[in-house]
Amino acid sequence: GAGVSQTPSNKVTEKGKYVELRCDPISGHTALYWYRQSLGQGPEFLIYFQGTGAADDSGLPNDRFFAVRPEGSVSTLKIQRTERGDSAVYLCASSLYETGELFFGEGSRLTVL
Amino acid sequence: GENVEQHPSTLSVQEGDSAVIKCTYSDSASNYFPWYKQELGKGPQLIIDIRSNVGEKKDQRIAVTLNKTAKHFSLHITETQPEDSAVYFCAASRGSGNTGKLIFGQGTTLQVKP
């Protein structure tokens, strides 16, 4: 498929556990974004990568959240010591360049029990 | 912080009628205003966008208008069809330049009755 791919599509975990969410952007897209969407709300910006570096991580809610993109393609969002309030759909999006159209994946639904 | 307000939260129209969704934004530096359609279990999909140097843009049954002075923009869908039923989000760029760093509205659930 040519779209943004996110895995897992669903993740259920217990409070306090560690979680990793993966995003595979469209091939050749240099810009990659993570958003979080709570039930009934619009997506909220978390972090933006240009290439391998996190160009803007101002949306990360606290230091339990971290994201990497080591080779400038696949990205992993990491959440430590999960809390029930972290339950949401985590969306990844990519664009060809930072002023291009944003393409979203279908999201990873995280449920923290 | 900067925000985007979207109204109405729900909208029900008869097939063939028009639908209008309105948004206001607070960041004077915003210069990119996309609209997304999100179906259940899917990610948002861009349907139309407008940049601050343009007042209106149209694509078939969809049009967007922008009033930078008043800081509001609207989505107009004409001749609605049942497949238009979805959640629609407006968004504004966080500052100027990067069009991927967006502030989203709260969404409008559009129901088109056949």
Tab-separated table of C-alpha atoms in Angstrom:
chain	number	residue	atom	x	y	z
A	1	GLY	CA	0.000	0.000	0.000
A	2	ALA	CA	1.114	3.541	-0.646
A	3	GLY	CA	-0.419	5.131	2.465
A	4	VAL	CA	0.834	5.800	5.995
A	5	SER	CA	0.891	2.542	7.946
A	6	GLN	CA	0.505	2.361	11.723
A	7	THR	CA	0.900	-0.643	14.006
A	8	PRO	CA	-0.625	-1.922	16.134
A	9	SER	CA	-4.127	-0.794	15.186
A	10	ASN	CA	-5.259	-1.563	18.734
A	11	LYS	CA	-3.280	-1.841	21.955
A	12	VAL	CA	-4.680	-2.614	25.380
A	13	THR	CA	-2.296	-2.299	28.293
A	14	GLU	CA	-2.302	-1.925	32.041
A	15	LYS	CA	-1.536	1.225	33.946
A	16	GLY	CA	2.186	1.602	34.496
A	17	LYS	CA	3.281	-0.434	31.473
A	18	TYR	CA	5.507	0.700	28.599
A	19	VAL	CA	4.087	1.005	25.075
A	20	GLU	CA	5.571	1.509	21.614
A	21	LEU	CA	3.562	2.624	18.594
A	22	ARG	CA	5.038	2.414	15.114
A	23	CYS	CA	4.524	4.590	12.052
A	24	ASP	CA	5.669	3.820	8.526
A	25	PRO	CA	5.247	6.988	6.425
A	26	ILE	CA	4.731	7.268	2.703
A	27	SER	CA	8.004	6.519	0.938
A	28	GLY	CA	10.027	9.650	0.275
A	29	HIS	CA	8.119	11.842	2.730
A	30	THR	CA	10.629	13.781	4.795
A	31	ALA	CA	8.194	15.324	7.259
A	32	LEU	CA	6.494	13.123	9.871
A	33	TYR	CA	4.025	14.118	12.576
A	34	TRP	CA	2.398	12.471	15.571
A	35	TYR	CA	-1.008	13.594	16.785
A	36	ARG	CA	-3.249	12.355	19.591
A	37	GLN	CA	-7.028	12.247	19.253
A	38	SER	CA	-9.203	11.782	22.307
A	39	LEU	CA	-12.787	10.586	21.931
A	40	GLY	CA	-14.998	13.254	20.387
A	41	GLN	CA	-12.136	15.718	19.913
A	42	GLY	CA	-9.952	16.956	17.108
A	43	PRO	CA	-6.376	15.698	16.793
A	44	GLU	CA	-3.754	17.428	18.955
A	45	PHE	CA	-0.210	17.942	17.710
A	46	LEU	CA	2.495	16.057	19.607
A	47	ILE	CA	5.773	16.116	17.659
A	48	TYR	CA	7.210	16.875	14.223
A	49	PHE	CA	10.224	15.267	12.553
A	50	GLN	CA	12.094	16.649	9.581
A	51	GLY	CA	14.340	13.805	8.499
A	52	THR	CA	15.835	12.116	11.548
A	53	GLY	CA	15.590	15.010	13.958
A	54	ALA	CA	12.682	16.114	16.108
A	55	ALA	CA	12.219	19.655	14.833
A	56	ASP	CA	9.391	20.462	17.241
A	57	ASP	CA	8.367	18.373	20.265
A	58	SER	CA	6.401	21.131	21.976
A	59	GLY	CA	3.175	19.103	21.944
A	60	LEU	CA	4.447	16.170	23.997
A	61	PRO	CA	2.426	16.322	27.239
A	62	ASN	CA	5.241	15.273	29.604
A	63	ASP	CA	8.518	13.404	29.788
A	64	ARG	CA	6.805	10.001	29.721
A	65	PHE	CA	6.352	10.525	25.999
A	66	PHE	CA	9.244	10.175	23.580
A	67	ALA	CA	9.537	9.588	19.834
A	68	VAL	CA	12.364	8.608	17.522
A	69	ARG	CA	12.977	8.393	13.797
A	70	PRO	CA	16.518	7.031	13.579
A	71	GLU	CA	16.821	6.549	9.817
A	72	GLY	CA	14.500	9.286	8.648
A	73	SER	CA	11.696	6.920	7.699
A	74	VAL	CA	9.899	4.752	10.300
A	75	SER	CA	9.079	6.452	13.580
A	76	THR	CA	8.251	5.012	16.997
A	77	LEU	CA	6.260	6.800	19.676
A	78	LYS	CA	7.194	5.523	23.123
A	79	ILE	CA	5.088	5.989	26.249
A	80	GLN	CA	6.490	5.063	29.658
A	81	ARG	CA	4.497	4.335	32.821
A	82	THR	CA	1.195	4.599	30.996
A	83	GLU	CA	-1.744	6.256	32.719
A	84	ARG	CA	-5.469	5.887	32.061
A	85	GLY	CA	-5.492	9.429	30.687
A	86	ASP	CA	-3.159	8.324	27.892
A	87	SER	CA	-6.017	6.348	26.331
A	88	ALA	CA	-6.636	7.813	22.872
A	89	VAL	CA	-6.048	7.227	19.181
A	90	TYR	CA	-2.496	8.105	18.207
A	91	LEU	CA	-2.325	9.316	14.618
A	92	CYS	CA	0.743	9.534	12.459
A	93	ALA	CA	0.926	11.707	9.353
A	94	SER	CA	3.542	12.440	6.741
A	95	SER	CA	4.101	14.974	3.988
A	96	LEU	CA	6.550	15.297	1.149
A	97	TYR	CA	7.934	18.510	2.608
A	98	GLU	CA	6.967	20.772	5.468
A	99	THR	CA	4.560	22.821	3.365
A	100	GLY	CA	2.924	19.897	1.623
A	101	GLU	CA	-0.375	18.069	2.045
A	102	LEU	CA	-0.617	15.984	5.198
A	103	PHE	CA	-1.519	12.296	4.826
A	104	PHE	CA	-2.777	10.544	7.947
A	105	GLY	CA	-2.627	6.896	8.876
A	106	GLU	CA	-5.603	5.104	10.412
A	107	GLY	CA	-4.183	5.447	13.897
A	108	SER	CA	-3.280	3.222	16.814
A	109	ARG	CA	-6.012	3.019	19.445
A	110	LEU	CA	-4.427	2.813	22.902
A	111	THR	CA	-6.488	1.730	25.887
A	112	VAL	CA	-4.910	1.864	29.342
A	113	LEU	CA	-6.824	-0.155	31.925
B	1	GLY	CA	-2.838	29.107	24.037
B	2	GLU	CA	-3.938	29.372	20.444
B	3	ASN	CA	-7.185	27.624	19.554
B	4	VAL	CA	-9.740	26.943	16.830
B	5	GLU	CA	-13.473	27.018	17.541
B	6	GLN	CA	-15.813	25.055	15.277
B	7	HIS	CA	-19.615	25.188	14.976
B	8	PRO	CA	-21.989	23.452	14.909
B	9	SER	CA	-20.942	20.258	16.681
B	10	THR	CA	-23.665	18.297	14.861
B	11	LEU	CA	-25.486	19.037	11.636
B	12	SER	CA	-28.291	17.081	10.023
B	13	VAL	CA	-29.448	17.903	6.492
B	14	GLN	CA	-31.643	16.351	3.850
B	15	GLU	CA	-29.954	14.883	0.799
B	16	GLY	CA	-29.526	17.594	-1.814
B	17	ASP	CA	-29.461	20.437	0.694
B	18	SER	CA	-26.382	22.521	1.509
B	19	ALA	CA	-24.279	22.255	4.666
B	20	VAL	CA	-22.171	25.011	6.195
B	21	ILE	CA	-19.587	24.617	8.953
B	22	LYS	CA	-17.866	27.635	10.515
B	23	CYS	CA	-14.556	28.047	12.338
B	24	THR	CA	-12.729	30.864	14.062
B	25	TYR	CA	-9.048	30.931	14.953
B	26	SER	CA	-6.934	32.994	17.311
B	27	ASP	CA	-3.351	32.885	15.954
B	28	SER	CA	-2.821	35.938	13.744
B	29	ALA	CA	0.204	34.234	12.179
B	30	SER	CA	-1.814	31.270	10.847
B	31	ASN	CA	-1.686	31.201	7.060
B	32	TYR	CA	-2.935	27.730	6.113
B	33	PHE	CA	-6.459	26.429	6.720
B	34	PRO	CA	-7.276	22.830	5.740
B	35	TRP	CA	-10.502	20.891	6.147
B	36	TYR	CA	-10.493	17.172	6.888
B	37	LYS	CA	-13.151	14.478	6.633
B	38	GLN	CA	-12.911	11.582	9.062
B	39	GLU	CA	-14.943	8.420	8.736
B	40	LEU	CA	-15.365	5.954	11.573
B	41	GLY	CA	-12.151	4.077	12.325
B	42	LYS	CA	-10.159	6.002	9.716
B	43	GLY	CA	-7.637	8.787	9.824
B	44	PRO	CA	-8.567	12.325	8.734
B	45	GLN	CA	-8.466	12.912	4.982
B	46	LEU	CA	-7.852	16.325	3.442
B	47	ILE	CA	-10.804	17.500	1.344
B	48	ILE	CA	-9.891	21.098	0.647
B	49	ASP	CA	-7.506	23.753	1.930
B	50	ILE	CA	-6.982	27.469	1.577
B	51	ARG	CA	-4.017	29.728	2.148
B	52	SER	CA	-4.155	33.229	3.528
B	53	ASN	CA	-3.523	34.966	0.211
B	54	VAL	CA	-6.851	33.676	-1.161
B	55	GLY	CA	-10.376	34.536	-0.032
B	56	GLU	CA	-12.267	31.641	-1.575
B	57	LYS	CA	-11.572	28.275	-3.154
B	58	LYS	CA	-13.925	25.807	-4.786
B	59	ASP	CA	-13.616	22.174	-5.781
B	60	GLN	CA	-16.771	20.711	-7.337
B	61	ARG	CA	-19.405	20.583	-4.547
B	62	ILE	CA	-17.057	21.870	-1.858
B	63	ALA	CA	-16.000	25.460	-1.236
B	64	VAL	CA	-14.103	27.235	1.506
B	65	THR	CA	-14.119	30.953	2.326
B	66	LEU	CA	-11.602	32.812	4.468
B	67	ASN	CA	-11.910	36.166	6.209
B	68	LYS	CA	-8.484	36.958	7.659
B	69	THR	CA	-9.582	40.218	9.214
B	70	ALA	CA	-12.296	38.507	11.230
B	71	LYS	CA	-10.215	35.332	11.653
B	72	HIS	CA	-12.899	32.993	10.462
B	73	PHE	CA	-13.310	30.492	7.672
B	74	SER	CA	-16.159	28.298	6.503
B	75	LEU	CA	-16.792	25.070	4.616
B	76	HIS	CA	-19.711	24.885	2.216
B	77	ILE	CA	-20.950	21.588	0.807
B	78	THR	CA	-23.658	21.817	-1.849
B	79	GLU	CA	-25.954	19.079	-3.138
B	80	THR	CA	-25.133	16.867	-0.174
B	81	GLN	CA	-25.167	13.093	-0.592
B	82	PRO	CA	-25.424	10.310	2.027
B	83	GLU	CA	-21.739	9.498	1.494
B	84	ASP	CA	-20.890	12.993	2.757
B	85	SER	CA	-21.929	11.804	6.235
B	86	ALA	CA	-18.811	11.890	8.436
B	87	VAL	CA	-17.017	14.051	10.993
B	88	TYR	CA	-15.476	17.196	9.532
B	89	PHE	CA	-12.578	19.063	11.132
B	90	CYS	CA	-11.260	22.500	10.369
B	91	ALA	CA	-7.681	23.356	11.268
B	92	ALA	CA	-5.297	26.292	11.247
B	93	SER	CA	-1.522	26.230	10.985
B	94	ARG	CA	0.446	26.913	14.159
B	95	GLY	CA	2.101	30.083	12.950
B	96	SER	CA	3.198	30.413	9.348
B	97	GLY	CA	5.404	28.133	7.268
B	98	ASN	CA	4.862	24.545	8.325
B	99	THR	CA	1.496	23.239	7.117
B	100	GLY	CA	1.693	20.022	9.123
B	101	LYS	CA	1.684	21.584	12.578
B	102	LEU	CA	-2.016	22.233	12.952
B	103	ILE	CA	-4.533	23.279	15.561
B	104	PHE	CA	-7.798	21.412	14.974
B	105	GLY	CA	-11.337	22.374	15.786
B	106	GLN	CA	-13.564	20.083	17.829
B	107	GLY	CA	-15.278	18.567	14.803
B	108	THR	CA	-18.743	18.605	13.242
B	109	THR	CA	-20.705	15.398	12.798
B	110	LEU	CA	-22.598	15.751	9.530
B	111	GLN	CA	-25.540	13.457	8.856
B	112	VAL	CA	-27.110	13.512	5.395
B	113	LYS	CA	-30.525	11.877	5.379
B	114	PRO	CA	-31.562	10.140	2.134
